[in-house]
mmCIF file of C-alpha atoms in Angstrom:
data_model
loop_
_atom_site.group_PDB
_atom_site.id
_atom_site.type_symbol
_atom_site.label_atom_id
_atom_site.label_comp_id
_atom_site.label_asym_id
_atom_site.label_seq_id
_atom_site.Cartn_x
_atom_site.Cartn_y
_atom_site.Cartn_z
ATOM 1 C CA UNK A 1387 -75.153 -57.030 -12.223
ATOM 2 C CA UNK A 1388 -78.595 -55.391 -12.198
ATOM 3 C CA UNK A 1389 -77.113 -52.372 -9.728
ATOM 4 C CA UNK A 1390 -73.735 -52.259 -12.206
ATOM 5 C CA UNK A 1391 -76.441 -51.491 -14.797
ATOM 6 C CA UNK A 1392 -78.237 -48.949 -13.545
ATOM 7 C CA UNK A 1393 -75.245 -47.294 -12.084
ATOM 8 C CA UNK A 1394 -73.779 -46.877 -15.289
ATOM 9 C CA UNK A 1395 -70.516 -48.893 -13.503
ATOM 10 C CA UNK A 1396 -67.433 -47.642 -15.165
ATOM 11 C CA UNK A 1397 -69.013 -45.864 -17.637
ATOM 12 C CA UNK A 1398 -69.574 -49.660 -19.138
ATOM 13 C CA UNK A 1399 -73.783 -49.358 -20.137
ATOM 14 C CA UNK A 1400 -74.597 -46.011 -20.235
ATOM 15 C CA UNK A 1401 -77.584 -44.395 -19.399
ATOM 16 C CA UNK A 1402 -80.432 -45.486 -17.610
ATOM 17 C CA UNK A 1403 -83.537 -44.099 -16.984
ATOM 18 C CA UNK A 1404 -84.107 -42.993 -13.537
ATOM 19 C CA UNK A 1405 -87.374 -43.201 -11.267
ATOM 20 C CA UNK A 1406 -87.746 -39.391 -12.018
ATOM 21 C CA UNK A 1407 -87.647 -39.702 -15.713
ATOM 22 C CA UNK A 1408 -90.437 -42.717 -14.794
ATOM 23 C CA UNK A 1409 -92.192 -40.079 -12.825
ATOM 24 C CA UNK A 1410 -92.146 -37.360 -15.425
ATOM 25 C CA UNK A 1411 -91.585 -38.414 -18.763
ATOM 26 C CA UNK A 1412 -90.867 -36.316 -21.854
ATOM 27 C CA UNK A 1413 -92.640 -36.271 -24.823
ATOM 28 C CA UNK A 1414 -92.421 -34.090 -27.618
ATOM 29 C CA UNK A 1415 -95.832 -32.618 -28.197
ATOM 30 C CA UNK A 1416 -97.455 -29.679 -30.654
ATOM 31 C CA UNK A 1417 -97.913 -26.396 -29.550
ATOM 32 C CA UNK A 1418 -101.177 -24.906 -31.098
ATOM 33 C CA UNK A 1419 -101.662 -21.099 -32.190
ATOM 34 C CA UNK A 1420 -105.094 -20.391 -31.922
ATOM 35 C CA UNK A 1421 -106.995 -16.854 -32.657
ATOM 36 C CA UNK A 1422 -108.883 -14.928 -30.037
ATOM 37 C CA UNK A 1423 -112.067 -17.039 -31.041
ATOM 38 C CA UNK A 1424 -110.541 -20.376 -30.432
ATOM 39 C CA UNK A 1425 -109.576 -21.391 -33.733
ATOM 40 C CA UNK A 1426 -106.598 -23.460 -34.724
ATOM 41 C CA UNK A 1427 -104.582 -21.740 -37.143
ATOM 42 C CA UNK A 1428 -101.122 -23.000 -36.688
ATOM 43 C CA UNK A 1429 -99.042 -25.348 -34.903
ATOM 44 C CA UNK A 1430 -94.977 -25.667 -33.907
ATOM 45 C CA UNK A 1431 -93.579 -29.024 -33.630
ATOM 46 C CA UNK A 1432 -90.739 -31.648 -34.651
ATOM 47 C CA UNK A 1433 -92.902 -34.590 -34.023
ATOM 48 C CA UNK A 1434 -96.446 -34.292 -35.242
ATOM 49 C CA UNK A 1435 -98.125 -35.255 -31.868
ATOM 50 C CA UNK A 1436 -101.168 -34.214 -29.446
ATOM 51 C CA UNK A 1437 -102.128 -36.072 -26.958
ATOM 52 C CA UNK A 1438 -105.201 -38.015 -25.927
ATOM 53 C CA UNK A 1439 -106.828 -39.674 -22.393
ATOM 54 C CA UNK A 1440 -108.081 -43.217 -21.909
ATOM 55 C CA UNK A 1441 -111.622 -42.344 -22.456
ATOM 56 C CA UNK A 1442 -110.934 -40.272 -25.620
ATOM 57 C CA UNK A 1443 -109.920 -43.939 -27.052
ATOM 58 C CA UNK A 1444 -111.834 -46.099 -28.959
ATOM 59 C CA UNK A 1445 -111.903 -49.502 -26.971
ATOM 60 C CA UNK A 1446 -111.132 -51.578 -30.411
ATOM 61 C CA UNK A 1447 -107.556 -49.732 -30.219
ATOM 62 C CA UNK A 1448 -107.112 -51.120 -27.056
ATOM 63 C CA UNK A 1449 -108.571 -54.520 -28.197
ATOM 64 C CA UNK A 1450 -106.613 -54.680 -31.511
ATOM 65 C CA UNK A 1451 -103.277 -53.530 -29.657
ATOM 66 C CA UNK A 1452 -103.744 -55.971 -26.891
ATOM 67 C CA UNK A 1453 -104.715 -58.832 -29.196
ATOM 68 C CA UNK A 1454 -101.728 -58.535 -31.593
ATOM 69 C CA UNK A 1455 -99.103 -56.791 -29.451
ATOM 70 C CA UNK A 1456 -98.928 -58.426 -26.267
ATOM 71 C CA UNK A 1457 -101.934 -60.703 -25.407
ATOM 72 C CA UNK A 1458 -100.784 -61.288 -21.781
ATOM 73 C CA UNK A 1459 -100.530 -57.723 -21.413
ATOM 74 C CA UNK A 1460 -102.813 -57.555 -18.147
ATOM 75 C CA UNK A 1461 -101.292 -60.272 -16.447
ATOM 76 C CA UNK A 1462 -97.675 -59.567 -16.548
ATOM 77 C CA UNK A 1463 -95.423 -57.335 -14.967
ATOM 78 C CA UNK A 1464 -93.823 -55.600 -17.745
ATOM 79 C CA UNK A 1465 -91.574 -59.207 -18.748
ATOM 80 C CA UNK A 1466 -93.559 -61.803 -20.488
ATOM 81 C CA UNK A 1467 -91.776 -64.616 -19.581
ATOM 82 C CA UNK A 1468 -93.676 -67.599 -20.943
ATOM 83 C CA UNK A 1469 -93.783 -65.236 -23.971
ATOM 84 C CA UNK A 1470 -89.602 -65.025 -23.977
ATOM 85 C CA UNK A 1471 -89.540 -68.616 -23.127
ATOM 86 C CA UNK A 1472 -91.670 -69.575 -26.405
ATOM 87 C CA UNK A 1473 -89.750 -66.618 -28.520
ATOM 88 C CA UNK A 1474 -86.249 -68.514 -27.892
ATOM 89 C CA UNK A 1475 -87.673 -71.876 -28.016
ATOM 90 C CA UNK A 1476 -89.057 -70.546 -31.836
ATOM 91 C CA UNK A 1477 -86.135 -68.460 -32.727
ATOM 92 C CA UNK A 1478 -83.810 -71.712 -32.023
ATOM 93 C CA UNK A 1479 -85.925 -73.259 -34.374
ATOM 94 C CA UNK A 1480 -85.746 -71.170 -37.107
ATOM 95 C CA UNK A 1481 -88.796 -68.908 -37.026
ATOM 96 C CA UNK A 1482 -87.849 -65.913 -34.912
ATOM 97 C CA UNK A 1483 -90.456 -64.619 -32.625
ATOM 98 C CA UNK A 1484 -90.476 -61.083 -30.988
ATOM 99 C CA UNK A 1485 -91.564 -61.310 -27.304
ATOM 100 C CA UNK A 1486 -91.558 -57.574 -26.338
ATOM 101 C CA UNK A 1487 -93.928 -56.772 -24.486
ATOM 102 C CA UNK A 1488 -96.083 -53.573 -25.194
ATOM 103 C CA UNK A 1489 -94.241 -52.370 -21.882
ATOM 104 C CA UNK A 1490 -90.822 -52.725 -23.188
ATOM 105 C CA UNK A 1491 -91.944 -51.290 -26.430
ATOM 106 C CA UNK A 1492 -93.160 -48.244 -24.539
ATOM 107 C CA UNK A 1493 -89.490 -48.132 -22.636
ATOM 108 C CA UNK A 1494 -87.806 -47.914 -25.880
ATOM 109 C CA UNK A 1495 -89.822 -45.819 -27.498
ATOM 110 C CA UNK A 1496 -90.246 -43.189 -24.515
ATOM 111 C CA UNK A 1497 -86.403 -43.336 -23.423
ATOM 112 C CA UNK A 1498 -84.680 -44.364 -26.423
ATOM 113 C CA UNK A 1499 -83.016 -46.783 -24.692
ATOM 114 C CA UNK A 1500 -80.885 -47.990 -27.877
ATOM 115 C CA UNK A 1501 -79.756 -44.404 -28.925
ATOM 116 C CA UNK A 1502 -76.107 -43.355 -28.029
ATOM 117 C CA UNK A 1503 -77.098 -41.450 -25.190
ATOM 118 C CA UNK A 1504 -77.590 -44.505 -23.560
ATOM 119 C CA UNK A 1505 -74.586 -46.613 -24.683
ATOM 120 C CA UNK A 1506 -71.674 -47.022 -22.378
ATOM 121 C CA UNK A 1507 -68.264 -48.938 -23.399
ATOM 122 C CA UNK A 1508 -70.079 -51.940 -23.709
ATOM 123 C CA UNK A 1509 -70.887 -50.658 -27.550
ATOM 124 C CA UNK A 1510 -68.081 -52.280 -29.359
ATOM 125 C CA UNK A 1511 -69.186 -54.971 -28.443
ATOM 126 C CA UNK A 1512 -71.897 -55.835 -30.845
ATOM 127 C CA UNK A 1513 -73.706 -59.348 -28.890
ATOM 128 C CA UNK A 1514 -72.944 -58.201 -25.488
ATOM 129 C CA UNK A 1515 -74.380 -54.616 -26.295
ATOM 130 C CA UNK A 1516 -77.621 -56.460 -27.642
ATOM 131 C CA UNK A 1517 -78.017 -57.970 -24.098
ATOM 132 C CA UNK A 1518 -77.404 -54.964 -22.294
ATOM 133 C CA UNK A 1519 -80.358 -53.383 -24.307
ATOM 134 C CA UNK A 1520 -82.523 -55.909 -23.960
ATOM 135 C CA UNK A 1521 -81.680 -56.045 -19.847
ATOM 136 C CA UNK A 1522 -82.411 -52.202 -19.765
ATOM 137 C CA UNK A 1523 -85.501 -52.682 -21.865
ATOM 138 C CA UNK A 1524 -86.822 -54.869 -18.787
ATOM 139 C CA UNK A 1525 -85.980 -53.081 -16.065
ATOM 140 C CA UNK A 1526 -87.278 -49.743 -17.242
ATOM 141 C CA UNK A 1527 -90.914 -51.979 -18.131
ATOM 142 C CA UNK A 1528 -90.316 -52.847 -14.663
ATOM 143 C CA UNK A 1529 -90.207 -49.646 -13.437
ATOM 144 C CA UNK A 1530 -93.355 -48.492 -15.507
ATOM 145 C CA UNK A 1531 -95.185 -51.120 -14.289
ATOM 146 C CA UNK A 1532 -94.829 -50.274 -11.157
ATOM 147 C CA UNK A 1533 -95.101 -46.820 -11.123
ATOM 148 C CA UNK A 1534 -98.303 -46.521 -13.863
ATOM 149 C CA UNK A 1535 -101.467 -48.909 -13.912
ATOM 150 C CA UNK A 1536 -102.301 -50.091 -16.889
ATOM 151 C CA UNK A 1537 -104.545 -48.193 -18.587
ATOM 152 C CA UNK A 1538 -101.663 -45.028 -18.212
ATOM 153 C CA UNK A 1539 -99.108 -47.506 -19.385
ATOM 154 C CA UNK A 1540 -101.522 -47.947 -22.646
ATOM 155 C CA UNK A 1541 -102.408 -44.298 -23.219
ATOM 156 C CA UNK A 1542 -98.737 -43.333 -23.151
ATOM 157 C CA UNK A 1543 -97.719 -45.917 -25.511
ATOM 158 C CA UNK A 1544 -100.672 -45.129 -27.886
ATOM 159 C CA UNK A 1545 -99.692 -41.361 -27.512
ATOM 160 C CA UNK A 1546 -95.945 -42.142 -28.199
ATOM 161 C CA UNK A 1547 -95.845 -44.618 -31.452
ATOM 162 C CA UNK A 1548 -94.961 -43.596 -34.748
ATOM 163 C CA UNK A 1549 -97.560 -44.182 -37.370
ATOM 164 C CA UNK A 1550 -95.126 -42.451 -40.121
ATOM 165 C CA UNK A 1551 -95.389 -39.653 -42.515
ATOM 166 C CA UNK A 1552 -93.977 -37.500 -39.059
ATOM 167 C CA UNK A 1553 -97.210 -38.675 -37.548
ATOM 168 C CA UNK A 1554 -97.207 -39.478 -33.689
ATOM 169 C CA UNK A 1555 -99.812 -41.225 -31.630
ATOM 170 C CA UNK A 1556 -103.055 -42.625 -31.881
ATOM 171 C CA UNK A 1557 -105.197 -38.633 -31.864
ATOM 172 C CA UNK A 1558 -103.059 -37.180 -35.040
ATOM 173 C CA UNK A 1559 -102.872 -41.064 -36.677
ATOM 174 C CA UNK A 1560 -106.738 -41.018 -36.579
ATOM 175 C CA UNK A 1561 -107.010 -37.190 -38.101
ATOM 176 C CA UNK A 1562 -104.638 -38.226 -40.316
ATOM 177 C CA UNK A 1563 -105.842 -41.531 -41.877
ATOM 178 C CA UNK A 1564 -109.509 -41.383 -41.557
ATOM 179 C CA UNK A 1565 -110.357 -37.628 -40.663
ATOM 180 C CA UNK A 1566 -111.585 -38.444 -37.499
ATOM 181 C CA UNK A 1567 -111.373 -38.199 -33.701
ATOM 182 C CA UNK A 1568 -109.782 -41.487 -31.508
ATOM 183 C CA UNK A 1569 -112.982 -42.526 -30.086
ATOM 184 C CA UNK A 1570 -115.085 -42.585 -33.331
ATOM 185 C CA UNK A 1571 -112.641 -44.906 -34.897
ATOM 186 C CA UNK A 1572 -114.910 -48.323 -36.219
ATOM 187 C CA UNK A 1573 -113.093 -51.405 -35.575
ATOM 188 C CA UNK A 1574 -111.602 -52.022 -38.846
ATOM 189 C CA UNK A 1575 -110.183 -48.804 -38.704
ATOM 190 C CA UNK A 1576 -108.609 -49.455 -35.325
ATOM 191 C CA UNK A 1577 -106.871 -52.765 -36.863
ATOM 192 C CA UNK A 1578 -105.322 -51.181 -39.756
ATOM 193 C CA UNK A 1579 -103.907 -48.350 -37.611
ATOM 194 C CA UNK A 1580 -102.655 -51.102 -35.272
ATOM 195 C CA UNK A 1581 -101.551 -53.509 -38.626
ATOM 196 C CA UNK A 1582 -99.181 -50.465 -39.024
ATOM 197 C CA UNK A 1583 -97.201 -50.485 -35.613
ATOM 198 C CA UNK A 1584 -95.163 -53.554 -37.499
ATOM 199 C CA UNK A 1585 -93.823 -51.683 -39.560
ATOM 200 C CA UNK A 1586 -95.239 -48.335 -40.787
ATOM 201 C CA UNK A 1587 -93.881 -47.819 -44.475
ATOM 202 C CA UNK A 1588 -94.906 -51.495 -45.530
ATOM 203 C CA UNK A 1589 -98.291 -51.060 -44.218
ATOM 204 C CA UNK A 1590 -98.736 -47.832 -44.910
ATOM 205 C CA UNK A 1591 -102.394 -47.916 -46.044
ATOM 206 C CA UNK A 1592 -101.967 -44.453 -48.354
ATOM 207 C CA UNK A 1593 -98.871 -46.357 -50.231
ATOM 208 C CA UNK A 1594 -99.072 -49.488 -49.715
ATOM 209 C CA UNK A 1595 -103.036 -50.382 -49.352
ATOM 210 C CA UNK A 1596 -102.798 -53.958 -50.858
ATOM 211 C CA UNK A 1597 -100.420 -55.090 -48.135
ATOM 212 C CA UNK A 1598 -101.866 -52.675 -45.659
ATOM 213 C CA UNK A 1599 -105.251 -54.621 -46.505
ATOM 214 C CA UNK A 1600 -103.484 -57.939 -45.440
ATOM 215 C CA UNK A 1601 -102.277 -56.546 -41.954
ATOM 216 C CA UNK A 1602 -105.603 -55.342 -40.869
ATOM 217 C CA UNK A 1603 -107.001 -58.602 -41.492
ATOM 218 C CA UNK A 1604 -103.947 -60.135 -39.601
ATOM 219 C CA UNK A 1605 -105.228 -58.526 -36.356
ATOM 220 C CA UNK A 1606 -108.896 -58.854 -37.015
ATOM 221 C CA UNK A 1607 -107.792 -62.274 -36.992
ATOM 222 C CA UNK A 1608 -105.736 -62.078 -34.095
ATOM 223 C CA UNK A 1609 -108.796 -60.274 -32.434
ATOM 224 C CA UNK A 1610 -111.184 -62.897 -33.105
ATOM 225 C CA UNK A 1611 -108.443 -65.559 -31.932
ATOM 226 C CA UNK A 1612 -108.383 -64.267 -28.275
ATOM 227 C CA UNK A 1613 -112.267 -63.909 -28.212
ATOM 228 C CA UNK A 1614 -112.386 -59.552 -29.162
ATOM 229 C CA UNK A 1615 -114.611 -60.692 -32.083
ATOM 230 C CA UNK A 1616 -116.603 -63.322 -32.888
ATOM 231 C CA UNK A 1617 -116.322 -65.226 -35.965
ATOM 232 C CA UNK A 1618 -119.669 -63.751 -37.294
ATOM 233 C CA UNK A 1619 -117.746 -59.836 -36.298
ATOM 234 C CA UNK A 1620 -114.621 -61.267 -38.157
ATOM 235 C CA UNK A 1621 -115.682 -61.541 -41.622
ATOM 236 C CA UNK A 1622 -118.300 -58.877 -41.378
ATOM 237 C CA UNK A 1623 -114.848 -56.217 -40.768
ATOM 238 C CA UNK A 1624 -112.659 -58.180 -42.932
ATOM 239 C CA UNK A 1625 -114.297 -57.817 -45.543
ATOM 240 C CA UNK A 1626 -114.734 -54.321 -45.417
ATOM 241 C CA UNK A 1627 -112.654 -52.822 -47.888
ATOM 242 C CA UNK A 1628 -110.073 -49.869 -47.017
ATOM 243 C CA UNK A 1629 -111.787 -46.420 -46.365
ATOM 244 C CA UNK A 1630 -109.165 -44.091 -46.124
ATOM 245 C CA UNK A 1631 -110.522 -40.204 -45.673
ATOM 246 C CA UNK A 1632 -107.022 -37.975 -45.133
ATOM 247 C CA UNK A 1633 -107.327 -35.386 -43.319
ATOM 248 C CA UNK A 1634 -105.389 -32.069 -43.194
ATOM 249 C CA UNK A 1635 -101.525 -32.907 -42.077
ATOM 250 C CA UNK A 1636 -101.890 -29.516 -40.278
ATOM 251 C CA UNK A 1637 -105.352 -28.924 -39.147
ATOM 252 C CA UNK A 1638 -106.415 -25.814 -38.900
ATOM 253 C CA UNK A 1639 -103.235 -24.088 -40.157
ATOM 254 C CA UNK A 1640 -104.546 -23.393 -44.059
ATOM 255 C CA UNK A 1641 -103.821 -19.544 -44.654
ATOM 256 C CA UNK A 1642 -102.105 -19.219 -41.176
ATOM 257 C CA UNK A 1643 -98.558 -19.600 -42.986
ATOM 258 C CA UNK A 1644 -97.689 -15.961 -42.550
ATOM 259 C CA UNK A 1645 -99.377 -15.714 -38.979
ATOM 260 C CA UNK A 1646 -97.313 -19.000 -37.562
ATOM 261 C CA UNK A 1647 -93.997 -17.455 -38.544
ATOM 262 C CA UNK A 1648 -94.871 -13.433 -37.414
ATOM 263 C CA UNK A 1649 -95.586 -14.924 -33.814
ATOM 264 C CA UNK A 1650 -92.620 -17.461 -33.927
ATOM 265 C CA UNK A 1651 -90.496 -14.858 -34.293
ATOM 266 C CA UNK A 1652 -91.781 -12.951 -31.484
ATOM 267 C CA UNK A 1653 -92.134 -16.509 -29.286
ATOM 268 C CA UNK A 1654 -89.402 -18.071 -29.465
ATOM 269 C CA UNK A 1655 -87.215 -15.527 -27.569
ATOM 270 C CA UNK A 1656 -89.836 -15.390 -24.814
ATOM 271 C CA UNK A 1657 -89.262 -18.974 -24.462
ATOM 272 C CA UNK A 1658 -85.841 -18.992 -24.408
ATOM 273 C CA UNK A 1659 -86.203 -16.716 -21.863
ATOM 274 C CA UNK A 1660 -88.653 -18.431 -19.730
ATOM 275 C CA UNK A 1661 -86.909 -22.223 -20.105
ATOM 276 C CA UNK A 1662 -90.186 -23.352 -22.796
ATOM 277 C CA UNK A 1663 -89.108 -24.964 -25.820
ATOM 278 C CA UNK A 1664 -92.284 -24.401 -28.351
ATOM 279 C CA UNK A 1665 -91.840 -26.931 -30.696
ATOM 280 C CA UNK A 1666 -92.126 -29.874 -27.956
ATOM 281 C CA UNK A 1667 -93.769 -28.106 -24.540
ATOM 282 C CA UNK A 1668 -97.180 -28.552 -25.816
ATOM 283 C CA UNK A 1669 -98.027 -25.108 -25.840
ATOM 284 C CA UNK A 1670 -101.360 -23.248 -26.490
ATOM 285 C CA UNK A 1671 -100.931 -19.407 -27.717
ATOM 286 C CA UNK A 1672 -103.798 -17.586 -28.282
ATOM 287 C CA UNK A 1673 -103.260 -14.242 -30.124
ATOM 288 C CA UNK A 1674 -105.558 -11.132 -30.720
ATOM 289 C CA UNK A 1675 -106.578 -12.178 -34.438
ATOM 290 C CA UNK A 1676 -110.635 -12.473 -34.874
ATOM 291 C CA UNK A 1677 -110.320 -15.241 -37.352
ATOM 292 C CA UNK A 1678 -113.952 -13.820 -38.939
ATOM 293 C CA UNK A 1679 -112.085 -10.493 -39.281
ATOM 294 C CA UNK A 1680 -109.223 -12.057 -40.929
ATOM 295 C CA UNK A 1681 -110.898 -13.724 -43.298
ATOM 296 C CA UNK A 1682 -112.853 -10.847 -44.330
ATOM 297 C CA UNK A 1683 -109.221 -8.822 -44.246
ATOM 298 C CA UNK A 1684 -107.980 -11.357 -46.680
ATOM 299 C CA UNK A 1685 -110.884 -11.869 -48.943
ATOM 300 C CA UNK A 1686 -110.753 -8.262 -49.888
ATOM 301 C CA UNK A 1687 -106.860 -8.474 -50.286
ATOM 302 C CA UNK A 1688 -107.378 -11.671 -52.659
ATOM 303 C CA UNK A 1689 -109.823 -9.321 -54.327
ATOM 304 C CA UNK A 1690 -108.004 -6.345 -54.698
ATOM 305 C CA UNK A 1691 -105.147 -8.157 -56.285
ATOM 306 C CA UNK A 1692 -107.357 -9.297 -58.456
ATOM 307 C CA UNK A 1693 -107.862 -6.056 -59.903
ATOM 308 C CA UNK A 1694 -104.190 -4.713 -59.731
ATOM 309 C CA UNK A 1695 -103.018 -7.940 -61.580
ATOM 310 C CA UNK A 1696 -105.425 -7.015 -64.281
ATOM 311 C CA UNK A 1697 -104.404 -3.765 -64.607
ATOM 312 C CA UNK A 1698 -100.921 -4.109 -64.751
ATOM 313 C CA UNK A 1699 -101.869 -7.264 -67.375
ATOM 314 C CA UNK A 1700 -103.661 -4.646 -69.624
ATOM 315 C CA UNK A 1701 -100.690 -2.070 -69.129
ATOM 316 C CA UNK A 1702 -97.799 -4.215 -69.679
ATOM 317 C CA UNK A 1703 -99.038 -7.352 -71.172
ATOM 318 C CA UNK A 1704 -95.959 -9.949 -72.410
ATOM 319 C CA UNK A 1705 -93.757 -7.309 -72.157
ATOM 320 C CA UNK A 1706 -90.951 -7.003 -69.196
ATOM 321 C CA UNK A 1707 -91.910 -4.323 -66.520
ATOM 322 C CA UNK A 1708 -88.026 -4.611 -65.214
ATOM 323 C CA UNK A 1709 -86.708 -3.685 -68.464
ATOM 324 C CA UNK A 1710 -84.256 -1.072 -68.971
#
C-alpha cells in the first residue's frame, strides 16, 4: 500500500513528496533591499519570513515547543506511537487528543500535504481521504527524520510556522511581538509565542491578551510538568504579566516606499530572466543609495515643501487653484 502511495498509483493519492524535495526544501523567504551602507530599507515577500540557525534560538523556545508540542520528540522517529495509541484510546472516549508529532506538523506545514496539489482521486472520498493524509503525513516525518537530525528538524519547523498577522517563523514572530531578536527572548516570552502555535487568532496576544494570558501559562505549566521549570520558576513566569513591545511589521523599510518599488521595477525582469523569484528566493540587493545622503536629500525636500505649501497657502488660500 505504502509503494501505491508514494507512487501516486492510478492517479488515486496524489502527490508525494520526494527524497529531493526532503533534500532541498522550499520555503518562501524575504528578500531585503539594503543601501550601500548596509541598511535595511525595504523588503519583497508574500510570507513575512527570515530565517534563523539553532544557536540564534533561545533554548526556552525549544523547551516550551518540546514540552507542549511533542514531549517524546527526541525519542521517536517522526510517529509517536504510544502518543497515537493514547490519542485514539481518548478520542474513543470522548475527549479528542491530537497526537502529531512536531515532525508531522513540520511535513504539513513544509509540503502542504493536504492542499490539492497533493490530492489524487481518493478526494471524494471524504474518510478515506483523511487516512490517506494522515498516512502521507507519516511517511514524509519519516523521511525527515531520517534525512535531518534533530536540531535541523526543529529550526525548520520554528522557521516555517505561522504566528499570524502574515508573520512567519520564530526571527520575524520575535521582532514582531516583543521587538526583539530569537535568542534574547525571556522564557515567558518564549511560552506565549509557543501558546500561539494552537491556534494563532485566539491567542493572539495583541487581540486577544486575556486568553493569550491563559495559553502561556498552559505551557509554563506544561514546562514545569516535564521538569523545564521548577515549581519555584513556574509561578515566578506565570505571574508575569503580558509585555508586549511591537515592533515595526517592516523593519527598516520606513521612508523606503518609493525606493522598494523604483528597484522592483527594475528587478523583477532581471529575475525573470535569471530563474529568481524575489518575493520568496531570499534575496539581498544592495543598491548605490548612502542612506546618510538620503536622509539629508529628503530632509531638505520635507523642508522645501514646507515653504512652497506656505506660499501657495498665502497666494491662494480657500480658494480653488484648478478653477476656471
Amino acid at each position: 500500500f505504502f509503494c501505491a502511495l508514494e507512487l501516486n498509483f492510478l492517479w488515486l493519492f496524489g502527490y508525494s513528496p520526494t527524497i529531493k524535495d526532503i533534500k532541498t526544501p522550499t520555503i518562501n523567504v524575504v528578500s531585503e533591499l539594503y543601501t550601500s551602507d548596509g541598511k535595511l530599507i525595504a523588503k519583497y515577500y508574500k510570507e513575512n519570513r527570515t530565517p534563523v540557525a539553532y544557536d540564534s534560538i533561545s533554548p526556552a523556545i525549544i523547551d516550551a515547543l518540546v514540552a507542549t508540542e511533542d514531549v517524546r520528540f527526541y525519542e521517536h522517529s517522526g510517529i509517536d506511537i504510544r502518543s497515537l495509541l493514547s490519542s485514539i484510546i481518548s478520542t474513543a472516549s470522548g475527549d479528542r487528543r491530537g497526537a502529531s508529532t512536531i515532525t508531522q506538523q513540520l511535513a504539513k506545514n513544509l509540503y502542504s500535504t493536504r492542499n490539492r496539489k497533493s490530492q489524487g482521486l481518493i478526494k471524494y472520498i471524504p474518510l478515506v481521504r483523511t487516512i490517506v493524509f494522515k498516512l502521507k503525513e507519516w511517511v514524509t516525518a519519516y523521511k525527515l527524520e531520517n534525512y535531518y537530525s534533530k536540531k535541523e528538524i526543529l529550526t525548520l519547523y520554528l522557521n516555517t510556522v505561522p504566528f499570524g498577522n502574515n508573520t512567519f517563523g520564530i526571527k520575524t514572530a520575535s521582532k514582531r511581538y516583543f521587538n526583539k531578536n530569537a535568542h534574547k527572548l525571556q522564557v515567558e516570552e518564549a511560552a506565549l509565542l509557543v501558546g500561539m502555535l494552537k491556534a494563532t487568532t485566539t491567542y493572539n496576544p495583541i487581540r486577544n491578551p486575556e486568553k493569550s494570558l491563559e495559553r502561556r501559562n498552559t505551557v509554563l505549566s506544561q514546562m514545569q510538568k516535564y521538569d523545564y521549570l521548577t515549581e519555584k520558576e513556574f509561578k515566578k513566569y506565570s505571574q508575569r504579566p503580558l509585555k508586549l513591545n511591537p515592533g515595526s511589521f517592516d523593519e527598516g523599510s520606513d521612508g523606503g516606499s518609493y525606493l522598494r518599488s523604483a528597484v522592483s521595477r527594475h528587478l523583477e525582469k532581471w529575475c525573470e530572466d535569471n530563474g529568481y523569484d524575489m518575493y520568496a528566493d531570499g534575496l539581498k540587493i544592495y543598491t548605490t543609495i548612502d542612506s546618510r545622503m538620503q536622509q539629508y536629500a529628503e530632509e531638505i525636500v520635507t523642508s522645501q515643501m514646507r515653504i512652497l505649501q506656505k506660499r501657495f497657502e498665502n497666494v491662494w488660500g480657500n480658494e480653488n487653484p484648478w478653477r476656471t
